[in-house]
PDB file of C-alpha atoms and ligand atoms in Angstrom:
ATOM      1  CA  MET A  22      40.550  58.230 190.452  1.00  0.00           C
ATOM      2  CA  SER A  23      41.833  62.051 190.103  1.00  0.00           C
ATOM      3  CA  ALA A  24      42.183  64.264 192.829  1.00  0.00           C
ATOM      4  CA  ARG A  25      39.706  66.631 193.843  1.00  0.00           C
ATOM      5  CA  VAL A  26      41.906  70.094 193.735  1.00  0.00           C
ATOM      6  CA  CYS A  27      41.129  73.574 195.264  1.00  0.00           C
ATOM      7  CA  ILE A  28      43.621  76.018 193.775  1.00  0.00           C
ATOM      8  CA  LEU A  29      43.974  78.963 195.343  1.00  0.00           C
ATOM      9  CA  GLY A  30      44.757  82.263 194.418  1.00  0.00           C
ATOM     10  CA  PRO A  31      44.683  81.562 190.551  1.00  0.00           C
ATOM     11  CA  SER A  32      44.747  85.411 189.637  1.00  0.00           C
ATOM     12  CA  GLY A  33      48.075  85.045 190.455  1.00  0.00           C
ATOM     13  CA  ARG A  34      50.740  83.911 188.991  1.00  0.00           C
ATOM     14  CA  MET A  35      51.842  80.698 189.699  1.00  0.00           C
ATOM     15  CA  GLY A  36      47.471  80.070 190.088  1.00  0.00           C
ATOM     16  CA  ARG A  37      47.086  80.824 186.598  1.00  0.00           C
ATOM     17  CA  ALA A  38      50.152  78.666 185.749  1.00  0.00           C
ATOM     18  CA  LEU A  39      48.455  76.262 187.585  1.00  0.00           C
ATOM     19  CA  ILE A  40      45.249  76.018 186.299  1.00  0.00           C
ATOM     20  CA  ASP A  41      46.865  75.404 182.782  1.00  0.00           C
ATOM     21  CA  ALA A  42      48.873  72.807 184.014  1.00  0.00           C
ATOM     22  CA  SER A  43      45.734  70.584 185.798  1.00  0.00           C
ATOM     23  CA  ALA A  44      44.067  71.076 182.026  1.00  0.00           C
ATOM     24  CA  GLY A  45      44.342  67.099 180.552  1.00  0.00           C
ATOM     25  CA  ARG A  46      45.968  65.779 183.422  1.00  0.00           C
ATOM     26  CA  ALA A  47      44.598  62.599 184.101  1.00  0.00           C
ATOM     27  CA  ASP A  48      45.496  62.457 188.592  1.00  0.00           C
ATOM     28  CA  VAL A  49      43.026  65.972 189.052  1.00  0.00           C
ATOM     29  CA  ARG A  50      40.432  67.584 188.684  1.00  0.00           C
ATOM     30  CA  VAL A  51      39.982  70.908 189.737  1.00  0.00           C
ATOM     31  CA  VAL A  52      36.957  71.596 191.376  1.00  0.00           C
ATOM     32  CA  SER A  53      37.160  75.142 193.281  1.00  0.00           C
ATOM     33  CA  ALA A  54      39.399  78.123 193.166  1.00  0.00           C
ATOM     34  CA  LEU A  55      39.518  80.926 195.605  1.00  0.00           C
ATOM     35  CA  ASP A  56      40.348  84.197 195.742  1.00  0.00           C
ATOM     36  CA  ARG A  57      40.551  86.908 198.050  1.00  0.00           C
ATOM     37  CA  PRO A  58      37.294  89.076 197.704  1.00  0.00           C
ATOM     38  CA  ASP A  59      39.374  91.669 195.896  1.00  0.00           C
ATOM     39  CA  ALA A  60      41.441  90.288 192.710  1.00  0.00           C
ATOM     40  CA  SER A  61      40.257  91.212 189.522  1.00  0.00           C
ATOM     41  CA  GLY A  62      38.159  87.377 187.887  1.00  0.00           C
ATOM     42  CA  LEU A  63      36.750  86.666 191.081  1.00  0.00           C
ATOM     43  CA  GLY A  64      33.275  85.427 189.765  1.00  0.00           C
ATOM     44  CA  ALA A  65      34.673  84.531 186.760  1.00  0.00           C
ATOM     45  CA  GLN A  66      34.935  81.153 184.690  1.00  0.00           C
ATOM     46  CA  VAL A  67      39.246  79.936 185.857  1.00  0.00           C
ATOM     47  CA  GLY A  68      39.456  76.764 183.632  1.00  0.00           C
ATOM     48  CA  PRO A  69      36.423  74.508 184.965  1.00  0.00           C
ATOM     49  CA  VAL A  70      35.230  76.548 187.599  1.00  0.00           C
ATOM     50  CA  VAL A  71      34.333  80.346 188.820  1.00  0.00           C
ATOM     51  CA  ALA A  72      36.893  81.945 191.164  1.00  0.00           C
ATOM     52  CA  THR A  73      34.856  82.303 194.798  1.00  0.00           C
ATOM     53  CA  ALA A  74      35.872  84.113 197.678  1.00  0.00           C
ATOM     54  CA  ASP A  75      34.132  82.055 199.970  1.00  0.00           C
ATOM     55  CA  PRO A  76      36.608  79.843 201.611  1.00  0.00           C
ATOM     56  CA  ALA A  77      34.286  77.492 203.372  1.00  0.00           C
ATOM     57  CA  THR A  78      32.632  77.225 199.665  1.00  0.00           C
ATOM     58  CA  ALA A  79      35.543  76.679 198.268  1.00  0.00           C
ATOM     59  CA  LEU A  80      38.260  73.547 201.062  1.00  0.00           C
ATOM     60  CA  ASP A  81      33.923  72.435 201.341  1.00  0.00           C
ATOM     61  CA  ALA A  82      34.432  71.072 197.802  1.00  0.00           C
ATOM     62  CA  CYS A  83      37.527  69.846 197.741  1.00  0.00           C
ATOM     63  CA  GLU A  84      40.016  66.251 198.930  1.00  0.00           C
ATOM     64  CA  VAL A  85      44.101  68.317 199.203  1.00  0.00           C
ATOM     65  CA  TYR A  86      44.182  72.690 198.458  1.00  0.00           C
ATOM     66  CA  VAL A  87      47.594  73.545 196.335  1.00  0.00           C
ATOM     67  CA  ASP A  88      48.794  76.937 198.303  1.00  0.00           C
ATOM     68  CA  PHE A  89      50.733  79.522 196.404  1.00  0.00           C
ATOM     69  CA  THR A  90      50.003  82.759 197.627  1.00  0.00           C
ATOM     70  CA  SER A  91      51.314  84.442 200.773  1.00  0.00           C
ATOM     71  CA  PRO A  92      52.128  84.575 204.025  1.00  0.00           C
ATOM     72  CA  SER A  93      49.163  85.494 205.963  1.00  0.00           C
ATOM     73  CA  ALA A  94      46.599  84.102 203.563  1.00  0.00           C
ATOM     74  CA  THR A  95      48.302  81.132 203.930  1.00  0.00           C
ATOM     75  CA  HIS A  96      48.509  81.306 207.577  1.00  0.00           C
ATOM     76  CA  ALA A  97      44.096  81.853 207.695  1.00  0.00           C
ATOM     77  CA  ILE A  98      43.580  79.101 205.185  1.00  0.00           C
ATOM     78  CA  ALA A  99      45.584  76.691 206.445  1.00  0.00           C
ATOM     79  CA  LYS A 100      43.385  77.308 210.409  1.00  0.00           C
ATOM     80  CA  LEU A 101      40.271  76.460 208.918  1.00  0.00           C
ATOM     81  CA  ALA A 102      41.604  73.890 206.715  1.00  0.00           C
ATOM     82  CA  THR A 103      42.701  72.780 209.669  1.00  0.00           C
ATOM     83  CA  GLN A 104      39.057  72.386 210.818  1.00  0.00           C
ATOM     84  CA  ARG A 105      37.920  70.342 208.225  1.00  0.00           C
ATOM     85  CA  LYS A 106      41.217  68.026 207.868  1.00  0.00           C
ATOM     86  CA  ARG A 107      41.943  69.576 204.058  1.00  0.00           C
ATOM     87  CA  ALA A 108      45.251  67.991 202.459  1.00  0.00           C
ATOM     88  CA  ALA A 109      47.610  70.652 201.412  1.00  0.00           C
ATOM     89  CA  VAL A 110      50.163  71.067 199.030  1.00  0.00           C
ATOM     90  CA  ILE A 111      52.311  74.524 200.244  1.00  0.00           C
ATOM     91  CA  GLY A 112      54.236  76.462 197.631  1.00  0.00           C
ATOM     92  CA  THR A 113      54.012  80.364 199.597  1.00  0.00           C
ATOM     93  CA  THR A 114      57.733  81.844 200.773  1.00  0.00           C
ATOM     94  CA  GLY A 115      58.262  83.885 203.158  1.00  0.00           C
ATOM     95  CA  LEU A 116      57.000  81.890 206.838  1.00  0.00           C
ATOM     96  CA  GLY A 117      57.772  83.026 209.722  1.00  0.00           C
ATOM     97  CA  ALA A 118      57.781  80.858 213.047  1.00  0.00           C
ATOM     98  CA  ALA A 119      53.133  82.376 213.270  1.00  0.00           C
ATOM     99  CA  GLU A 120      52.647  80.744 209.941  1.00  0.00           C
ATOM    100  CA  GLU A 121      55.084  77.299 210.386  1.00  0.00           C
ATOM    101  CA  ALA A 122      53.204  77.228 213.244  1.00  0.00           C
ATOM    102  CA  ALA A 123      49.637  77.417 211.945  1.00  0.00           C
ATOM    103  CA  LEU A 124      50.854  74.313 209.421  1.00  0.00           C
ATOM    104  CA  ALA A 125      51.967  72.609 212.142  1.00  0.00           C
ATOM    105  CA  GLU A 126      48.936  72.134 213.767  1.00  0.00           C
ATOM    106  CA  LEU A 127      47.421  71.218 210.431  1.00  0.00           C
ATOM    107  CA  ALA A 128      50.197  68.422 209.383  1.00  0.00           C
ATOM    108  CA  LYS A 129      48.442  66.604 212.875  1.00  0.00           C
ATOM    109  CA  VAL A 130      44.926  66.168 211.385  1.00  0.00           C
ATOM    110  CA  ALA A 131      45.971  66.306 207.530  1.00  0.00           C
ATOM    111  CA  PRO A 132      49.119  64.730 205.264  1.00  0.00           C
ATOM    112  CA  ILE A 133      50.382  68.311 203.867  1.00  0.00           C
ATOM    113  CA  VAL A 134      54.024  68.270 200.804  1.00  0.00           C
ATOM    114  CA  VAL A 135      55.227  72.300 201.989  1.00  0.00           C
ATOM    115  CA  ALA A 136      58.179  73.098 199.476  1.00  0.00           C
ATOM    116  CA  ALA A 137      59.703  76.167 198.455  1.00  0.00           C
ATOM    117  CA  ASN A 138      60.434  74.094 195.472  1.00  0.00           C
ATOM    118  CA  PHE A 139      57.785  72.375 193.041  1.00  0.00           C
ATOM    119  CA  SER A 140      60.972  71.570 190.357  1.00  0.00           C
ATOM    120  CA  LEU A 141      62.360  68.356 190.284  1.00  0.00           C
ATOM    121  CA  GLY A 142      65.866  70.653 188.475  1.00  0.00           C
ATOM    122  CA  VAL A 143      65.769  72.448 192.053  1.00  0.00           C
ATOM    123  CA  ASN A 144      65.904  69.276 194.410  1.00  0.00           C
ATOM    124  CA  LEU A 145      68.498  67.830 192.264  1.00  0.00           C
ATOM    125  CA  VAL A 146      70.394  70.262 193.268  1.00  0.00           C
ATOM    126  CA  LEU A 147      69.701  70.334 196.823  1.00  0.00           C
ATOM    127  CA  GLY A 148      71.381  66.745 196.306  1.00  0.00           C
ATOM    128  CA  LEU A 149      73.820  67.902 194.879  1.00  0.00           C
ATOM    129  CA  ALA A 150      74.810  71.285 196.986  1.00  0.00           C
ATOM    130  CA  ARG A 151      74.791  69.019 199.369  1.00  0.00           C
ATOM    131  CA  GLN A 152      77.251  66.277 198.355  1.00  0.00           C
ATOM    132  CA  ALA A 153      79.802  69.202 196.537  1.00  0.00           C
ATOM    133  CA  ALA A 154      80.068  70.162 200.013  1.00  0.00           C
ATOM    134  CA  ALA A 155      80.387  66.844 201.705  1.00  0.00           C
ATOM    135  CA  VAL A 156      83.715  66.091 198.945  1.00  0.00           C
ATOM    136  CA  LEU A 157      84.831  69.696 199.352  1.00  0.00           C
ATOM    137  CA  GLY A 158      84.718  71.022 203.082  1.00  0.00           C
ATOM    138  CA  PRO A 159      84.284  73.815 204.555  1.00  0.00           C
ATOM    139  CA  GLU A 160      87.953  75.059 203.335  1.00  0.00           C
ATOM    140  CA  TRP A 161      86.513  75.544 199.792  1.00  0.00           C
ATOM    141  CA  ASP A 162      83.858  79.626 200.583  1.00  0.00           C
ATOM    142  CA  ALA A 163      80.341  78.074 199.835  1.00  0.00           C
ATOM    143  CA  GLU A 164      78.115  81.175 197.905  1.00  0.00           C
ATOM    144  CA  VAL A 165      74.310  80.835 196.672  1.00  0.00           C
ATOM    145  CA  VAL A 166      73.612  83.774 194.244  1.00  0.00           C
ATOM    146  CA  GLU A 167      69.506  83.613 193.318  1.00  0.00           C
ATOM    147  CA  THR A 168      68.128  85.963 191.114  1.00  0.00           C
ATOM    148  CA  HIS A 169      64.345  86.454 190.803  1.00  0.00           C
ATOM    149  CA  HIS A 170      61.792  88.928 188.969  1.00  0.00           C
ATOM    150  CA  ARG A 171      60.746  92.431 190.928  1.00  0.00           C
ATOM    151  CA  ALA A 172      57.196  91.758 192.126  1.00  0.00           C
ATOM    152  CA  LYS A 173      58.937  88.729 194.278  1.00  0.00           C
ATOM    153  CA  ARG A 174      58.242  90.292 197.796  1.00  0.00           C
ATOM    154  CA  ASP A 175      60.598  87.722 201.042  1.00  0.00           C
ATOM    155  CA  ALA A 176      64.455  87.522 200.219  1.00  0.00           C
ATOM    156  CA  PRO A 177      66.575  85.941 200.041  1.00  0.00           C
ATOM    157  CA  SER A 178      63.875  82.986 197.586  1.00  0.00           C
ATOM    158  CA  GLY A 179      62.948  80.467 199.939  1.00  0.00           C
ATOM    159  CA  THR A 180      64.979  78.116 198.039  1.00  0.00           C
ATOM    160  CA  ALA A 181      68.040  79.918 197.908  1.00  0.00           C
ATOM    161  CA  LEU A 182      67.197  78.674 202.005  1.00  0.00           C
ATOM    162  CA  MET A 183      66.701  75.434 201.315  1.00  0.00           C
ATOM    163  CA  ILE A 184      69.892  74.903 198.939  1.00  0.00           C
ATOM    164  CA  ALA A 185      71.673  77.304 201.357  1.00  0.00           C
ATOM    165  CA  ARG A 186      70.813  74.695 204.103  1.00  0.00           C
ATOM    166  CA  ALA A 187      71.527  71.516 201.798  1.00  0.00           C
ATOM    167  CA  ILE A 188      75.229  72.892 202.229  1.00  0.00           C
ATOM    168  CA  ALA A 189      75.310  73.643 205.836  1.00  0.00           C
ATOM    169  CA  ALA A 190      74.538  70.141 205.962  1.00  0.00           C
ATOM    170  CA  GLY A 191      77.360  68.417 204.169  1.00  0.00           C
ATOM    171  CA  HIS A 192      79.646  70.874 205.767  1.00  0.00           C
ATOM    172  CA  GLY A 193      77.823  69.232 208.938  1.00  0.00           C
ATOM    173  CA  SER A 194      77.817  73.201 210.604  1.00  0.00           C
ATOM    174  CA  ASP A 195      74.568  74.619 211.815  1.00  0.00           C
ATOM    175  CA  TYR A 196      73.212  77.368 209.605  1.00  0.00           C
ATOM    176  CA  ASP A 197      72.098  79.471 211.817  1.00  0.00           C
ATOM    177  CA  ALA A 198      75.140  80.028 213.086  1.00  0.00           C
ATOM    178  CA  VAL A 199      77.421  80.441 210.241  1.00  0.00           C
ATOM    179  CA  LYS A 200      75.236  81.809 207.293  1.00  0.00           C
ATOM    180  CA  ARG A 201      75.647  85.395 205.751  1.00  0.00           C
ATOM    181  CA  HIS A 202      73.200  87.416 203.700  1.00  0.00           C
ATOM    182  CA  SER A 203      74.397  90.897 203.708  1.00  0.00           C
ATOM    183  CA  ARG A 204      77.534  92.319 203.150  1.00  0.00           C
ATOM    184  CA  ASP A 205      78.696  96.484 203.750  1.00  0.00           C
ATOM    185  CA  GLY A 206      80.778  98.809 204.509  1.00  0.00           C
ATOM    186  CA  ASP A 207      84.057  97.278 206.118  1.00  0.00           C
ATOM    187  CA  ILE A 208      83.052  93.261 206.672  1.00  0.00           C
ATOM    188  CA  GLY A 209      87.113  92.700 207.114  1.00  0.00           C
ATOM    189  CA  PRO A 210      87.918  89.029 205.698  1.00  0.00           C
ATOM    190  CA  ARG A 211      85.521  86.193 205.241  1.00  0.00           C
ATOM    191  CA  PRO A 212      84.981  83.580 208.069  1.00  0.00           C
ATOM    192  CA  GLN A 213      85.877  80.009 206.374  1.00  0.00           C
ATOM    193  CA  GLY A 214      82.507  78.010 207.017  1.00  0.00           C
ATOM    194  CA  GLU A 215      80.583  81.113 206.478  1.00  0.00           C
ATOM    195  CA  ILE A 216      77.708  80.131 204.260  1.00  0.00           C
ATOM    196  CA  GLY A 217      77.060  83.154 201.437  1.00  0.00           C
ATOM    197  CA  VAL A 218      73.396  84.097 200.057  1.00  0.00           C
ATOM    198  CA  SER A 219      72.830  86.905 197.399  1.00  0.00           C
ATOM    199  CA  THR A 220      69.350  88.582 196.257  1.00  0.00           C
ATOM    200  CA  VAL A 221      69.240  89.859 192.893  1.00  0.00           C
ATOM    201  CA  ARG A 222      65.696  90.943 191.092  1.00  0.00           C
ATOM    202  CA  GLY A 223      64.962  93.038 188.391  1.00  0.00           C
ATOM    203  CA  GLY A 224      62.290  92.175 184.983  1.00  0.00           C
ATOM    204  CA  ASP A 225      60.501  89.460 184.961  1.00  0.00           C
ATOM    205  CA  VAL A 226      62.887  86.770 185.779  1.00  0.00           C
ATOM    206  CA  ILE A 227      61.252  83.102 186.853  1.00  0.00           C
ATOM    207  CA  GLY A 228      63.834  81.933 189.374  1.00  0.00           C
ATOM    208  CA  GLU A 229      67.495  81.629 189.385  1.00  0.00           C
ATOM    209  CA  HIS A 230      70.168  79.805 191.417  1.00  0.00           C
ATOM    210  CA  THR A 231      74.050  79.773 191.249  1.00  0.00           C
ATOM    211  CA  ALA A 232      76.039  77.618 194.433  1.00  0.00           C
ATOM    212  CA  SER A 233      79.173  77.892 194.171  1.00  0.00           C
ATOM    213  CA  PHE A 234      82.511  76.201 196.164  1.00  0.00           C
ATOM    214  CA  PHE A 235      85.836  78.227 195.823  1.00  0.00           C
ATOM    215  CA  GLY A 236      88.869  76.315 196.438  1.00  0.00           C
ATOM    216  CA  PRO A 237      92.861  76.973 195.309  1.00  0.00           C
ATOM    217  CA  ALA A 238      92.667  78.464 191.736  1.00  0.00           C
ATOM    218  CA  GLU A 239      89.825  76.616 191.163  1.00  0.00           C
ATOM    219  CA  ARG A 240      85.945  76.919 191.042  1.00  0.00           C
ATOM    220  CA  ILE A 241      82.385  74.976 190.994  1.00  0.00           C
ATOM    221  CA  GLU A 242      79.258  75.753 190.019  1.00  0.00           C
ATOM    222  CA  ILE A 243      75.650  74.641 190.353  1.00  0.00           C
ATOM    223  CA  SER A 244      73.022  76.312 188.006  1.00  0.00           C
ATOM    224  CA  HIS A 245      69.643  75.712 188.142  1.00  0.00           C
ATOM    225  CA  ARG A 246      67.232  78.168 185.149  1.00  0.00           C
ATOM    226  CA  ALA A 247      63.548  78.167 185.135  1.00  0.00           C
ATOM    227  CA  SER A 248      62.263  79.174 182.898  1.00  0.00           C
ATOM    228  CA  SER A 249      58.526  78.911 182.895  1.00  0.00           C
ATOM    229  CA  ARG A 250      56.183  79.088 186.344  1.00  0.00           C
ATOM    230  CA  SER A 251      55.359  75.460 184.386  1.00  0.00           C
ATOM    231  CA  ILE A 252      57.620  72.510 185.750  1.00  0.00           C
ATOM    232  CA  PHE A 253      56.826  74.610 189.664  1.00  0.00           C
ATOM    233  CA  ALA A 254      52.751  73.508 189.212  1.00  0.00           C
ATOM    234  CA  ALA A 255      53.628  70.329 187.953  1.00  0.00           C
ATOM    235  CA  GLY A 256      55.416  69.271 190.630  1.00  0.00           C
ATOM    236  CA  ALA A 257      53.043  70.925 193.241  1.00  0.00           C
ATOM    237  CA  LEU A 258      50.184  68.777 191.212  1.00  0.00           C
ATOM    238  CA  ARG A 259      51.843  65.829 191.414  1.00  0.00           C
ATOM    239  CA  ALA A 260      51.881  66.698 195.052  1.00  0.00           C
ATOM    240  CA  ALA A 261      48.062  67.617 195.364  1.00  0.00           C
ATOM    241  CA  ALA A 262      47.656  63.181 193.253  1.00  0.00           C
ATOM    242  CA  TRP A 263      50.219  61.805 195.209  1.00  0.00           C
ATOM    243  CA  VAL A 264      49.442  63.225 199.117  1.00  0.00           C
ATOM    244  CA  VAL A 265      45.796  62.722 198.835  1.00  0.00           C
ATOM    245  CA  GLY A 266      45.262  59.582 201.809  1.00  0.00           C
ATOM    246  CA  LYS A 267      48.981  59.792 202.685  1.00  0.00           C
ATOM    247  CA  PRO A 268      48.538  59.395 207.074  1.00  0.00           C
ATOM    248  CA  PRO A 269      48.567  63.421 208.718  1.00  0.00           C
ATOM    249  CA  GLY A 270      51.892  64.533 208.661  1.00  0.00           C
ATOM    250  CA  ARG A 271      54.422  66.699 206.654  1.00  0.00           C
ATOM    251  CA  TYR A 272      55.893  65.789 204.415  1.00  0.00           C
ATOM    252  CA  ASP A 273      58.568  67.589 201.567  1.00  0.00           C
ATOM    253  CA  MET A 274      59.411  67.339 197.230  1.00  0.00           C
ATOM    254  CA  LEU A 275      61.898  64.923 197.784  1.00  0.00           C
ATOM    255  CA  ALA A 276      59.402  62.354 199.179  1.00  0.00           C
ATOM    256  CA  VAL A 277      57.093  62.875 196.452  1.00  0.00           C
ATOM    257  CA  LEU A 278      59.997  62.681 193.893  1.00  0.00           C
ATOM    258  CA  GLY A 279      60.516  59.162 195.780  1.00  0.00           C
ATOM    259  CA  PHE A 280      63.881  60.033 196.299  1.00  0.00           C
ATOM    260  CA  ALA A 281      65.992  58.721 199.508  1.00  0.00           C
ATOM    261  CA  PRO A 282      66.060  60.982 202.216  1.00  0.00           C
TER     262      PRO A 282
HETATM  263  P1  NAD B   8      51.005  86.257 193.219  1.00  0.00           P
HETATM  264  O1  NAD B   8      50.989  88.089 194.125  1.00  0.00           O
HETATM  265  O2  NAD B   8      51.530  86.633 191.665  1.00  0.00           O
HETATM  266  O3  NAD B   8      49.856  85.566 193.343  1.00  0.00           O
HETATM  267  C1  NAD B   8      49.286  85.449 195.363  1.00  0.00           C
HETATM  268  C2  NAD B   8      48.105  85.352 194.389  1.00  0.00           C
HETATM  269  O4  NAD B   8      47.194  84.590 195.992  1.00  0.00           O
HETATM  270  C3  NAD B   8      46.881  86.138 194.350  1.00  0.00           C
HETATM  271  O5  NAD B   8      46.416  85.681 192.587  1.00  0.00           O
HETATM  272  C4  NAD B   8      45.700  86.806 194.781  1.00  0.00           C
HETATM  273  O6  NAD B   8      44.830  87.278 194.919  1.00  0.00           O
HETATM  274  C5  NAD B   8      46.082  85.942 195.959  1.00  0.00           C
HETATM  275  N1  NAD B   8      45.285  85.914 196.948  1.00  0.00           N
HETATM  276  C6  NAD B   8      45.711  86.471 198.079  1.00  0.00           C
HETATM  277  N2  NAD B   8      45.115  86.353 199.552  1.00  0.00           N
HETATM  278  C7  NAD B   8      44.527  85.355 199.400  1.00  0.00           C
HETATM  279  C8  NAD B   8      43.841  84.734 199.477  1.00  0.00           C
HETATM  280  N3  NAD B   8      43.016  84.932 201.192  1.00  0.00           N
HETATM  281  N4  NAD B   8      42.480  83.675 199.786  1.00  0.00           N
HETATM  282  C9  NAD B   8      42.733  83.649 198.826  1.00  0.00           C
HETATM  283  N5  NAD B   8      44.267  83.576 197.708  1.00  0.00           N
HETATM  284  C10 NAD B   8      44.608  85.097 197.832  1.00  0.00           C
HETATM  285  O7  NAD B   8      52.058  85.528 193.618  1.00  0.00           O
HETATM  286  P2  NAD B   8      53.273  84.930 192.963  1.00  0.00           P
HETATM  287  O8  NAD B   8      54.166  85.613 191.548  1.00  0.00           O
HETATM  288  O9  NAD B   8      51.410  83.124 191.993  1.00  0.00           O
HETATM  289  O10 NAD B   8      53.784  83.429 193.477  1.00  0.00           O
HETATM  290  C11 NAD B   8      52.862  83.311 195.504  1.00  0.00           C
HETATM  291  C12 NAD B   8      53.711  82.462 196.591  1.00  0.00           C
HETATM  292  O11 NAD B   8      54.144  81.304 195.114  1.00  0.00           O
HETATM  293  C13 NAD B   8      55.293  83.212 196.979  1.00  0.00           C
HETATM  294  O12 NAD B   8      55.757  83.379 197.671  1.00  0.00           O
HETATM  295  C14 NAD B   8      56.170  82.733 195.870  1.00  0.00           C
HETATM  296  O13 NAD B   8      57.618  83.156 196.605  1.00  0.00           O
HETATM  297  C15 NAD B   8      55.942  81.672 195.755  1.00  0.00           C
HETATM  298  N6  NAD B   8      56.090  80.354 194.477  1.00  0.00           N
HETATM  299  C16 NAD B   8      56.527  79.134 194.995  1.00  0.00           C
HETATM  300  C17 NAD B   8      56.459  78.268 194.124  1.00  0.00           C
HETATM  301  C18 NAD B   8      57.384  76.433 195.152  1.00  0.00           C
HETATM  302  O14 NAD B   8      58.242  76.369 193.630  1.00  0.00           O
HETATM  303  N7  NAD B   8      57.792  76.714 195.262  1.00  0.00           N
HETATM  304  C19 NAD B   8      57.575  78.949 192.867  1.00  0.00           C
HETATM  305  C20 NAD B   8      57.425  80.383 192.681  1.00  0.00           C
HETATM  306  C21 NAD B   8      56.243  80.795 193.104  1.00  0.00           C
END
């Protein structure tokens, strides 16, 4: 049985990748597509369906919706999905407290997968970064650098934050107490245990992340480079097929991939 899926934002970069990736998959079937009322291509055929701006029609048709849009859209659709107890796969990044609260409400009544990165490689990097930090300790200065295309709105990327939090977990430190997201001016010596995250924006880069660990006279770098959005789309559709029928709750990509917590 294939999961009946609604794709949000089919005119967007990830929306298009999701429609493309769904073709030929046996585990999912796209049954609806929901976009903004002013989106280009509304009413046109997207893959096997016609895009609509009516959330009720789109959500009622599906078992699970896949959301790579914007924080405000994620918030609004989560409220409608909560009324319908609809399963969800959420890839939107840059979520704030209000959006997280709306997802927490949805997770009380439906199973949802939330991940700032749906690629297998990045989820492996999370485990490697945590292990490196645990072995090396805070004496090795840890820095994360992320690069994305010029249209990306949120910074640092959700993936960079996940990697930085994995490093903090490896150190056994409180991330919010040791994070450093920008440096400018007379910043003084680097405090031991600080975890830096730096952002680069330009061109059409899909996503690059490097975690560096600087020791005395040596350096370790763990890097991931995405060369196609298809890796995120394939992971998100795999999550959509996996999440249908699960008990209500919030799951991450590690659970979908079957990695031990
Ligand atoms: P984009 O701007 O190209 O596409 C966003 C789409 O959302 C557009 O089609 C827009 O019309 C649509 N949209 C906006 N409001 C809507 C609403 N109320 N209802 C339905 N559709 C609505 O952006 P993108 O590059 O595709 O990225 C989208 C999000 O996905 C960003 O937050 C990005 O950071 C995130 N992202 C996550 C991953 C991951 O693996 N988790 C990977 C890539 C991108």
